[in-house]
Amino acid sequence: MTDIAAQLEQIRDRGLYRRLRMISGPQGPRVLLDGDPVLLLCSNNYLGLADHPRVREAAADAAMRWGVGAGASRLVSGNMTVHRRLEEQLAEFKGSGACVLFGSGYLANAGVISSLARAGEVVFSDELNHASIVDGCRLARAETFVYDHCDPDHLEWGLREAGGRGALIVTDGVFSMDGDIAPLEEIVELAQRYDARVMVDEAHSTGTMGPGGRGAVADAGLEDEVDVVVGTLGKSLGSYGAYACCDKRMAKYLVNTARTLIFSTALPPPAVAGAMAALELLVEQPGRVDKLARNAEAMRDALSAEGLDAGISETQILPVVVGDPHAAMDACERALRQGVFCQAIRPPTVPDGSSRLRITVMASHTPSELRWAAGVIARAVHEVAPQREQVPARPAAASSGVFDGYAEAA
Ligand SMILES: *Cc1c(COP(=O)(O)O)cnc(C)c1O
């Protein structure tokens, strides 16, 4: 039996202890954190829609019209008109034939991957894919080949080695901890050559890039080439839940095989209606996406002026790698004392030796707030790592390059 106290002690010793902080009041560019006002720089509420009056009202109205809970799985009695309506609107937005809602992005990834990668097959996964993709690969009966980050040559080597068993290639569109963009054109080309399907997770690209915020797949013009586009309703769309956009036949297949959809209660109507209102705002006001991009540039420039390098990021996610987990936490607490909240991110969320402050900007920040915050963050980072240059290159994840790569990974 696990000795819980000893495990916790070990987690502490390694600098990986986590505790829950507390926000009072709604999400916004500034929040009350554990009682103190801070500038929020680690939220995925990129477009500032989580607390938008129209989104709140839509959720409140939905609670009055349809109640709070769906009461059952969608395949039993939980499927309601409001679910279908959001699916139609998301399919139209993403230019897909169909859309299937899931309980969350985590559940969508777990369900879709295990449906599409079956026993005797191989699923190919970027080494820096999100944990929910890792867990989807583990849940699937297929073997997993983990390819080097954004490396089509390594992916191709694996596809060749798999000798026709390759079923699915899965990648984040924008990588959640590094802010770089997957080489989707090359991935699609390899998938076609080796007869595999492609799934892209647009958790951080929907609402943030591509025409009108339609995402990384739309940005690359690959809507007809990618088999399943997964995204969450919990980030740019300000609510909770997730979707898989695909063609009609794939949608029927997922409804029949994705266990995380079949065996989990349908989304609450207020969450669905809130996301629908956020999607409408995004379509009506695409300027929010441009504002986010301008803020990301402003923050990148401000960090650079302070001597900090946001690595390979091309987006609103700007990692400042510190390296050691204790030092990253120390920098986080120092910035917090000056009123800037950007949570330190440590293993297993990121590879060993690459603990970081993961800065995310929102459309609702002002450029002067961002410039001020960059100065605070730079001072905090330089205080904890004065003699050392920022760690430039990211060490590779341990599991890359082997079949069944996630069997051992943390
Ligand atoms: C946040 C995230 C998810 C999970 O989505 P939830 O709706 O929060 O469960 C999946 N994939 C990526 C890349 C994410 O960043």
Coordinates of C-alpha atoms and ligand atoms in Angstrom, one line a residue:
M1 CA 0.0 0.0 0.0
T2 CA 1.3 3.5 -0.9
D3 CA 2.7 5.5 2.1
I4 CA 0.8 8.7 1.4
A5 CA 2.8 10.8 3.8
A6 CA 6.1 9.6 2.5
Q7 CA 5.0 10.2 -1.1
L8 CA 4.0 13.8 -0.2
E9 CA 7.3 14.3 1.5
Q10 CA 9.1 13.1 -1.6
I11 CA 7.1 15.4 -3.9
R12 CA 8.0 18.3 -1.6
D13 CA 11.7 17.4 -1.7
R14 CA 11.7 17.4 -5.4
G15 CA 10.2 20.9 -5.6
L16 CA 7.0 19.5 -7.2
Y17 CA 4.5 20.1 -4.4
R18 CA 1.3 21.6 -5.6
R19 CA -1.4 23.4 -3.7
L20 CA -4.6 25.1 -4.7
R21 CA -4.7 28.8 -4.8
M22 CA -8.1 30.6 -4.5
I23 CA -9.6 33.3 -6.7
S24 CA -12.6 35.2 -5.3
G25 CA -14.9 36.9 -7.8
P26 CA -15.1 36.3 -11.5
Q27 CA -12.2 35.6 -13.9
G28 CA -10.8 38.7 -15.5
P29 CA -7.5 40.4 -16.3
R30 CA -7.2 41.3 -12.6
V31 CA -8.4 39.0 -9.9
L32 CA -8.4 38.6 -6.1
L33 CA -5.9 35.8 -5.4
D34 CA -5.9 34.4 -1.8
G35 CA -7.3 37.8 -0.9
D36 CA -4.8 40.1 -2.8
P37 CA -5.4 41.9 -6.0
V38 CA -3.1 40.6 -8.8
L39 CA -2.7 40.9 -12.5
L40 CA -3.6 37.5 -14.0
L41 CA -1.1 36.2 -16.5
C42 CA -1.7 32.5 -16.5
S43 CA -5.3 32.1 -17.5
N44 CA -6.5 30.5 -20.8
N45 CA -9.5 32.8 -20.8
Y46 CA -7.7 34.4 -23.8
L47 CA -10.5 36.5 -25.2
G48 CA -11.9 37.6 -21.8
L49 CA -15.2 36.0 -22.4
A50 CA -15.6 33.9 -19.2
D51 CA -17.1 36.9 -17.4
H52 CA -18.6 38.8 -20.4
P53 CA -22.1 40.0 -19.6
R54 CA -23.7 38.4 -22.6
V55 CA -22.1 35.0 -21.8
R56 CA -23.2 35.2 -18.2
E57 CA -26.7 36.1 -19.2
A58 CA -26.9 33.3 -21.7
A59 CA -25.9 30.8 -19.1
A60 CA -28.3 32.2 -16.5
D61 CA -31.2 32.2 -19.1
A62 CA -30.4 28.6 -20.0
A63 CA -30.5 27.6 -16.3
M64 CA -34.0 29.1 -16.1
R65 CA -35.2 27.5 -19.4
W66 CA -33.6 24.1 -19.3
G67 CA -32.4 23.6 -15.8
V68 CA -28.9 23.1 -14.5
G69 CA -28.2 19.4 -15.2
A70 CA -28.8 17.1 -18.2
G71 CA -29.4 14.2 -15.9
A72 CA -28.0 11.4 -18.0
S73 CA -25.6 10.5 -20.8
R74 CA -26.4 11.9 -24.2
L75 CA -27.2 8.3 -25.3
V76 CA -29.8 7.8 -22.7
S77 CA -31.9 10.9 -22.0
G78 CA -29.3 13.7 -21.6
N79 CA -29.2 14.9 -25.2
M80 CA -31.1 18.3 -25.4
T81 CA -31.9 20.8 -28.2
V82 CA -29.2 23.1 -26.8
H83 CA -26.5 20.5 -27.3
R84 CA -27.5 20.0 -30.9
R85 CA -27.6 23.7 -31.6
L86 CA -24.1 24.3 -30.3
E87 CA -22.8 21.3 -32.4
E88 CA -24.3 22.9 -35.5
Q89 CA -22.8 26.3 -34.8
L90 CA -19.3 24.8 -34.1
A91 CA -19.4 22.7 -37.2
E92 CA -20.3 25.8 -39.2
F93 CA -17.5 27.8 -37.5
K94 CA -14.9 25.1 -38.1
G95 CA -16.1 24.2 -41.6
S96 CA -16.7 20.6 -40.8
G97 CA -19.7 18.3 -41.7
A98 CA -20.5 17.5 -38.1
C99 CA -19.5 18.1 -34.5
V100 CA -19.8 16.0 -31.3
L101 CA -19.8 17.6 -27.8
F102 CA -17.8 16.0 -25.0
G103 CA -17.7 16.7 -21.2
S104 CA -14.3 18.3 -21.4
G105 CA -11.1 18.5 -23.5
Y106 CA -9.6 15.8 -21.4
L107 CA -12.5 13.5 -22.0
A108 CA -12.6 14.3 -25.7
N109 CA -9.0 13.4 -26.2
A110 CA -9.3 10.2 -24.2
G111 CA -12.4 9.2 -26.0
V112 CA -11.4 10.0 -29.6
I113 CA -7.9 8.6 -29.4
S114 CA -9.1 5.3 -27.9
S115 CA -11.8 5.0 -30.5
L116 CA -9.4 5.6 -33.4
A117 CA -6.3 3.7 -32.3
R118 CA -7.2 0.0 -31.6
A119 CA -5.4 -3.1 -30.7
G120 CA -2.7 -4.1 -33.2
E121 CA -2.4 -0.5 -34.4
V122 CA 0.0 2.4 -33.6
V123 CA -0.8 5.9 -32.6
F124 CA 1.9 8.6 -33.2
S125 CA 2.1 11.4 -30.6
D126 CA 4.3 14.5 -30.4
E127 CA 6.5 14.3 -27.3
L128 CA 5.1 17.6 -26.0
N129 CA 1.4 16.8 -26.5
H130 CA -0.9 17.6 -23.6
A131 CA -1.4 15.1 -20.8
S132 CA -4.9 14.3 -21.9
I133 CA -3.5 13.1 -25.2
V134 CA -0.9 11.0 -23.3
D135 CA -3.7 9.5 -21.3
G136 CA -5.8 8.9 -24.4
C137 CA -2.9 7.0 -25.9
R138 CA -2.5 5.0 -22.7
L139 CA -6.2 4.2 -22.7
A140 CA -6.2 3.1 -26.3
R141 CA -5.3 -0.5 -26.9
A142 CA -2.9 0.6 -29.6
E143 CA 0.9 1.0 -29.2
T144 CA 2.1 4.6 -28.9
F145 CA 5.1 6.0 -30.8
V146 CA 6.3 9.3 -29.3
Y147 CA 8.0 11.4 -31.9
D148 CA 10.4 14.2 -31.3
H149 CA 8.8 17.6 -30.9
C150 CA 7.5 19.0 -34.2
D151 CA 9.9 16.6 -36.1
P152 CA 8.3 15.3 -39.3
D153 CA 11.4 13.2 -40.1
H154 CA 11.2 11.4 -36.8
L155 CA 7.5 10.9 -37.4
E156 CA 8.1 9.5 -40.8
W157 CA 10.8 7.1 -39.4
G158 CA 8.2 5.8 -36.9
L159 CA 5.5 5.5 -39.6
R160 CA 7.9 3.4 -41.7
E161 CA 8.9 1.2 -38.8
A162 CA 5.2 0.6 -38.0
G163 CA 4.9 -1.2 -41.3
G164 CA 1.3 -0.3 -42.2
R165 CA 0.0 -0.5 -38.6
G166 CA -0.1 3.3 -38.3
A167 CA -3.7 4.4 -37.5
L168 CA -3.6 7.9 -36.1
I169 CA -1.2 10.9 -35.7
V170 CA -2.2 13.2 -32.9
T171 CA -0.8 16.7 -32.2
D172 CA -1.6 19.9 -30.3
G173 CA -2.2 22.7 -32.8
V174 CA -0.6 25.2 -30.5
F175 CA 1.5 23.5 -27.8
S176 CA 0.1 24.4 -24.4
M177 CA 3.4 24.9 -22.6
D178 CA 5.6 26.3 -25.3
G179 CA 3.3 28.3 -27.6
D180 CA 4.7 27.0 -30.8
I181 CA 2.6 25.7 -33.7
A182 CA 2.6 22.1 -35.1
P183 CA 3.9 21.6 -38.6
L184 CA 0.4 20.6 -39.8
E185 CA 1.1 20.6 -43.5
E186 CA 3.9 18.1 -43.2
I187 CA 2.0 15.9 -40.8
V188 CA -1.0 15.8 -43.1
E189 CA 1.2 14.9 -46.0
L190 CA 2.8 12.0 -44.1
A191 CA -0.6 10.8 -42.9
Q192 CA -1.7 10.6 -46.5
R193 CA 1.4 8.9 -47.6
Y194 CA 1.3 6.3 -44.9
D195 CA -2.5 6.0 -44.8
A196 CA -3.1 7.2 -41.2
R197 CA -5.7 9.6 -39.8
V198 CA -4.8 13.0 -38.3
M199 CA -6.3 14.5 -35.1
V200 CA -5.4 18.0 -34.0
D201 CA -6.1 19.5 -30.5
E202 CA -7.0 23.1 -30.9
A203 CA -7.4 23.9 -27.2
H204 CA -5.0 26.9 -27.5
S205 CA -5.6 27.7 -31.2
T206 CA -9.4 28.1 -31.3
G207 CA -10.2 31.8 -30.8
T208 CA -6.5 32.8 -31.0
M209 CA -5.3 32.2 -34.5
G210 CA -6.4 31.5 -38.1
P211 CA -9.2 33.4 -40.0
G212 CA -11.5 34.9 -37.4
G213 CA -10.0 32.7 -34.7
R214 CA -10.9 29.5 -36.5
G215 CA -7.7 27.8 -35.4
A216 CA -4.4 26.3 -36.6
V217 CA -6.0 23.8 -39.0
A218 CA -8.0 26.6 -40.7
D219 CA -4.9 28.8 -40.7
A220 CA -3.1 26.1 -42.7
G221 CA -6.2 25.6 -44.9
L222 CA -6.4 21.9 -43.9
E223 CA -10.0 21.7 -42.8
D224 CA -10.7 18.9 -45.3
E225 CA -7.5 17.0 -44.6
V226 CA -7.6 16.7 -40.8
D227 CA -9.9 13.8 -39.7
V228 CA -10.8 15.1 -36.2
V229 CA -10.3 18.6 -34.7
V230 CA -10.7 18.6 -31.0
G231 CA -11.1 21.8 -29.0
T232 CA -12.2 22.9 -25.5
L233 CA -15.1 25.2 -24.6
G234 CA -13.1 26.1 -21.4
K235 CA -10.4 28.4 -22.8
S236 CA -11.2 31.0 -25.5
L237 CA -14.9 30.1 -25.4
G238 CA -15.1 31.0 -21.7
S239 CA -17.2 28.1 -20.5
Y240 CA -16.7 24.4 -20.0
G241 CA -16.9 21.3 -22.2
A242 CA -15.3 20.3 -25.5
Y243 CA -16.0 19.3 -29.0
A244 CA -14.8 17.1 -31.8
C245 CA -15.3 18.5 -35.3
C246 CA -15.3 15.8 -38.1
D247 CA -17.4 14.4 -40.9
K248 CA -20.8 12.9 -40.4
R249 CA -19.7 9.3 -40.5
M250 CA -16.9 9.9 -38.0
A251 CA -19.4 11.7 -35.7
K252 CA -21.6 8.6 -35.8
Y253 CA -18.6 6.4 -35.1
L254 CA -17.6 8.5 -32.1
V255 CA -21.1 8.4 -30.7
N256 CA -21.0 4.6 -31.0
T257 CA -17.5 4.0 -29.7
A258 CA -16.1 6.9 -27.6
R259 CA -16.5 5.6 -24.1
T260 CA -15.9 9.0 -22.5
L261 CA -19.0 10.2 -24.3
I262 CA -21.1 7.1 -23.8
F263 CA -20.4 6.7 -20.1
S264 CA -20.5 10.3 -18.9
T265 CA -23.3 12.8 -18.3
A266 CA -24.1 15.3 -21.0
L267 CA -22.9 18.9 -20.5
P268 CA -25.0 21.1 -18.3
P269 CA -27.3 23.4 -20.4
P270 CA -25.8 26.7 -18.8
A271 CA -22.3 25.6 -19.9
V272 CA -23.5 24.9 -23.4
A273 CA -25.4 28.2 -23.7
G274 CA -22.5 30.1 -22.3
A275 CA -20.2 28.7 -24.9
M276 CA -22.7 29.4 -27.6
A277 CA -22.9 33.1 -26.6
A278 CA -19.1 33.2 -26.5
L279 CA -18.9 31.7 -30.0
E280 CA -21.4 34.3 -31.3
L281 CA -19.3 37.1 -29.8
L282 CA -16.2 35.7 -31.4
V283 CA -17.9 35.6 -34.8
E284 CA -19.4 39.1 -34.4
Q285 CA -16.2 40.7 -33.0
P286 CA -13.2 39.1 -34.6
G287 CA -11.2 42.1 -33.5
R288 CA -10.7 40.3 -30.1
V289 CA -8.5 37.8 -31.9
D290 CA -6.4 40.6 -33.3
K291 CA -6.2 42.3 -30.0
L292 CA -4.9 39.1 -28.4
A293 CA -2.2 38.8 -31.1
R294 CA -1.1 42.4 -30.6
N295 CA -0.9 41.8 -26.8
A296 CA 1.1 38.7 -27.4
E297 CA 3.6 40.7 -29.5
A298 CA 3.7 43.5 -26.9
M299 CA 4.5 41.0 -24.2
R300 CA 7.1 39.2 -26.3
D301 CA 8.8 42.6 -27.0
A302 CA 8.6 43.7 -23.4
L303 CA 10.1 40.4 -22.1
S304 CA 12.9 40.7 -24.7
A305 CA 13.6 44.3 -23.7
E306 CA 14.0 42.9 -20.1
G307 CA 16.5 40.3 -21.3
L308 CA 14.0 37.3 -21.2
D309 CA 13.5 34.9 -24.1
A310 CA 10.2 33.3 -24.7
G311 CA 11.8 30.4 -26.6
I312 CA 10.0 29.0 -29.7
S313 CA 6.7 30.6 -28.9
E314 CA 4.8 32.2 -31.8
T315 CA 1.6 32.8 -29.9
Q316 CA -0.1 34.2 -26.7
I317 CA 1.6 31.5 -24.6
L318 CA 5.0 32.8 -23.6
P319 CA 7.2 30.5 -21.6
V320 CA 10.2 31.8 -19.6
V321 CA 12.2 28.7 -18.8
V322 CA 14.0 28.8 -15.4
G323 CA 15.0 25.1 -15.3
D324 CA 15.0 24.0 -11.7
P325 CA 11.5 23.5 -10.1
H326 CA 12.4 25.1 -6.8
A327 CA 13.8 28.2 -8.6
A328 CA 10.7 28.4 -10.8
M329 CA 8.4 28.3 -7.8
D330 CA 10.6 30.9 -6.1
A331 CA 10.4 33.2 -9.1
C332 CA 6.6 32.7 -9.2
E333 CA 6.2 33.7 -5.5
R334 CA 8.5 36.7 -5.9
A335 CA 6.4 38.0 -8.9
L336 CA 3.3 37.4 -6.9
R337 CA 4.4 39.5 -4.0
Q338 CA 4.7 42.4 -6.6
G339 CA 1.2 41.7 -7.8
V340 CA 1.8 39.6 -10.9
F341 CA 0.4 36.1 -11.0
C342 CA 1.9 33.6 -13.5
Q343 CA 2.0 30.1 -12.1
A344 CA 5.2 28.1 -12.2
I345 CA 4.8 25.0 -14.4
R346 CA 6.9 22.0 -13.4
P347 CA 7.2 18.3 -14.3
P348 CA 5.3 16.2 -15.2
T349 CA 3.5 19.0 -17.0
V350 CA 6.8 19.9 -18.7
P351 CA 10.0 17.8 -19.2
D352 CA 12.5 17.5 -16.3
G353 CA 14.9 20.5 -16.2
S354 CA 12.5 22.8 -18.0
S355 CA 10.4 24.3 -15.2
R356 CA 9.1 27.6 -16.2
L357 CA 6.9 30.6 -15.7
R358 CA 4.2 30.1 -18.4
I359 CA 2.9 33.6 -19.2
T360 CA -0.4 33.8 -21.1
V361 CA -1.7 37.1 -22.2
M362 CA -5.4 37.9 -22.8
A363 CA -7.2 40.3 -25.2
S364 CA -8.5 42.0 -22.0
H365 CA -5.0 43.2 -20.9
T366 CA -3.7 46.6 -21.7
P367 CA -0.2 47.1 -23.2
S368 CA 0.9 49.1 -20.2
E369 CA -0.1 46.3 -17.8
L370 CA 1.9 43.9 -19.9
R371 CA 5.0 46.1 -19.9
W372 CA 4.9 46.6 -16.2
A373 CA 4.4 42.8 -15.6
A374 CA 7.4 42.0 -17.9
G375 CA 9.6 44.1 -15.6
V376 CA 8.3 42.4 -12.5
I377 CA 8.8 38.9 -14.0
A378 CA 12.3 39.7 -15.2
R379 CA 13.3 40.9 -11.8
A380 CA 11.9 37.8 -10.2
V381 CA 13.7 35.5 -12.6
H382 CA 17.0 37.3 -12.4
E383 CA 16.8 37.2 -8.6
V384 CA 16.4 33.4 -8.5
A385 CA 18.9 32.7 -11.3
P386 CA 21.3 35.6 -11.2
Q387 CA 24.5 34.0 -12.3
R388 CA 23.0 31.7 -14.8
E389 CA 21.7 32.5 -18.3
Q390 CA 18.1 31.5 -18.9
V391 CA 18.0 27.8 -20.0
P392 CA 17.7 28.1 -23.8
A393 CA 17.0 24.7 -25.2
R394 CA 14.3 22.4 -23.8
P395 CA 15.6 18.9 -22.8
A396 CA 13.7 16.2 -24.7
A397 CA 11.0 14.2 -23.0
A398 CA 12.4 10.8 -21.9
S399 CA 9.9 8.7 -23.8
S400 CA 10.6 10.0 -27.3
G401 CA 11.6 7.6 -30.0
V402 CA 10.3 4.3 -28.7
F403 CA 7.2 2.2 -29.4
D404 CA 4.9 2.1 -26.5
G405 CA 6.5 5.3 -25.4
Y406 CA 4.0 6.3 -22.7
A407 CA 4.2 3.0 -20.8
E408 CA 6.9 4.3 -18.5
A409 CA 6.5 8.1 -18.7
A410 CA 5.4 10.0 -15.6
Ligands
LIG1 C1 -6.6 22.4 -21.5 C2 -6.2 21.4 -22.5 C3 -7.0 20.2 -22.7 C4 -8.1 19.9 -21.8 O1 -9.3 20.6 -22.0 P1 -10.3 20.7 -20.8 O2 -11.5 21.1 -21.4 O3 -9.7 21.7 -19.8 O4 -10.4 19.4 -20.1 C5 -6.7 19.4 -23.8 N1 -5.7 19.7 -24.6 C6 -4.9 20.7 -24.4 C7 -3.8 21.0 -25.4 C8 -5.1 21.6 -23.4 O5 -4.3 22.6 -23.2

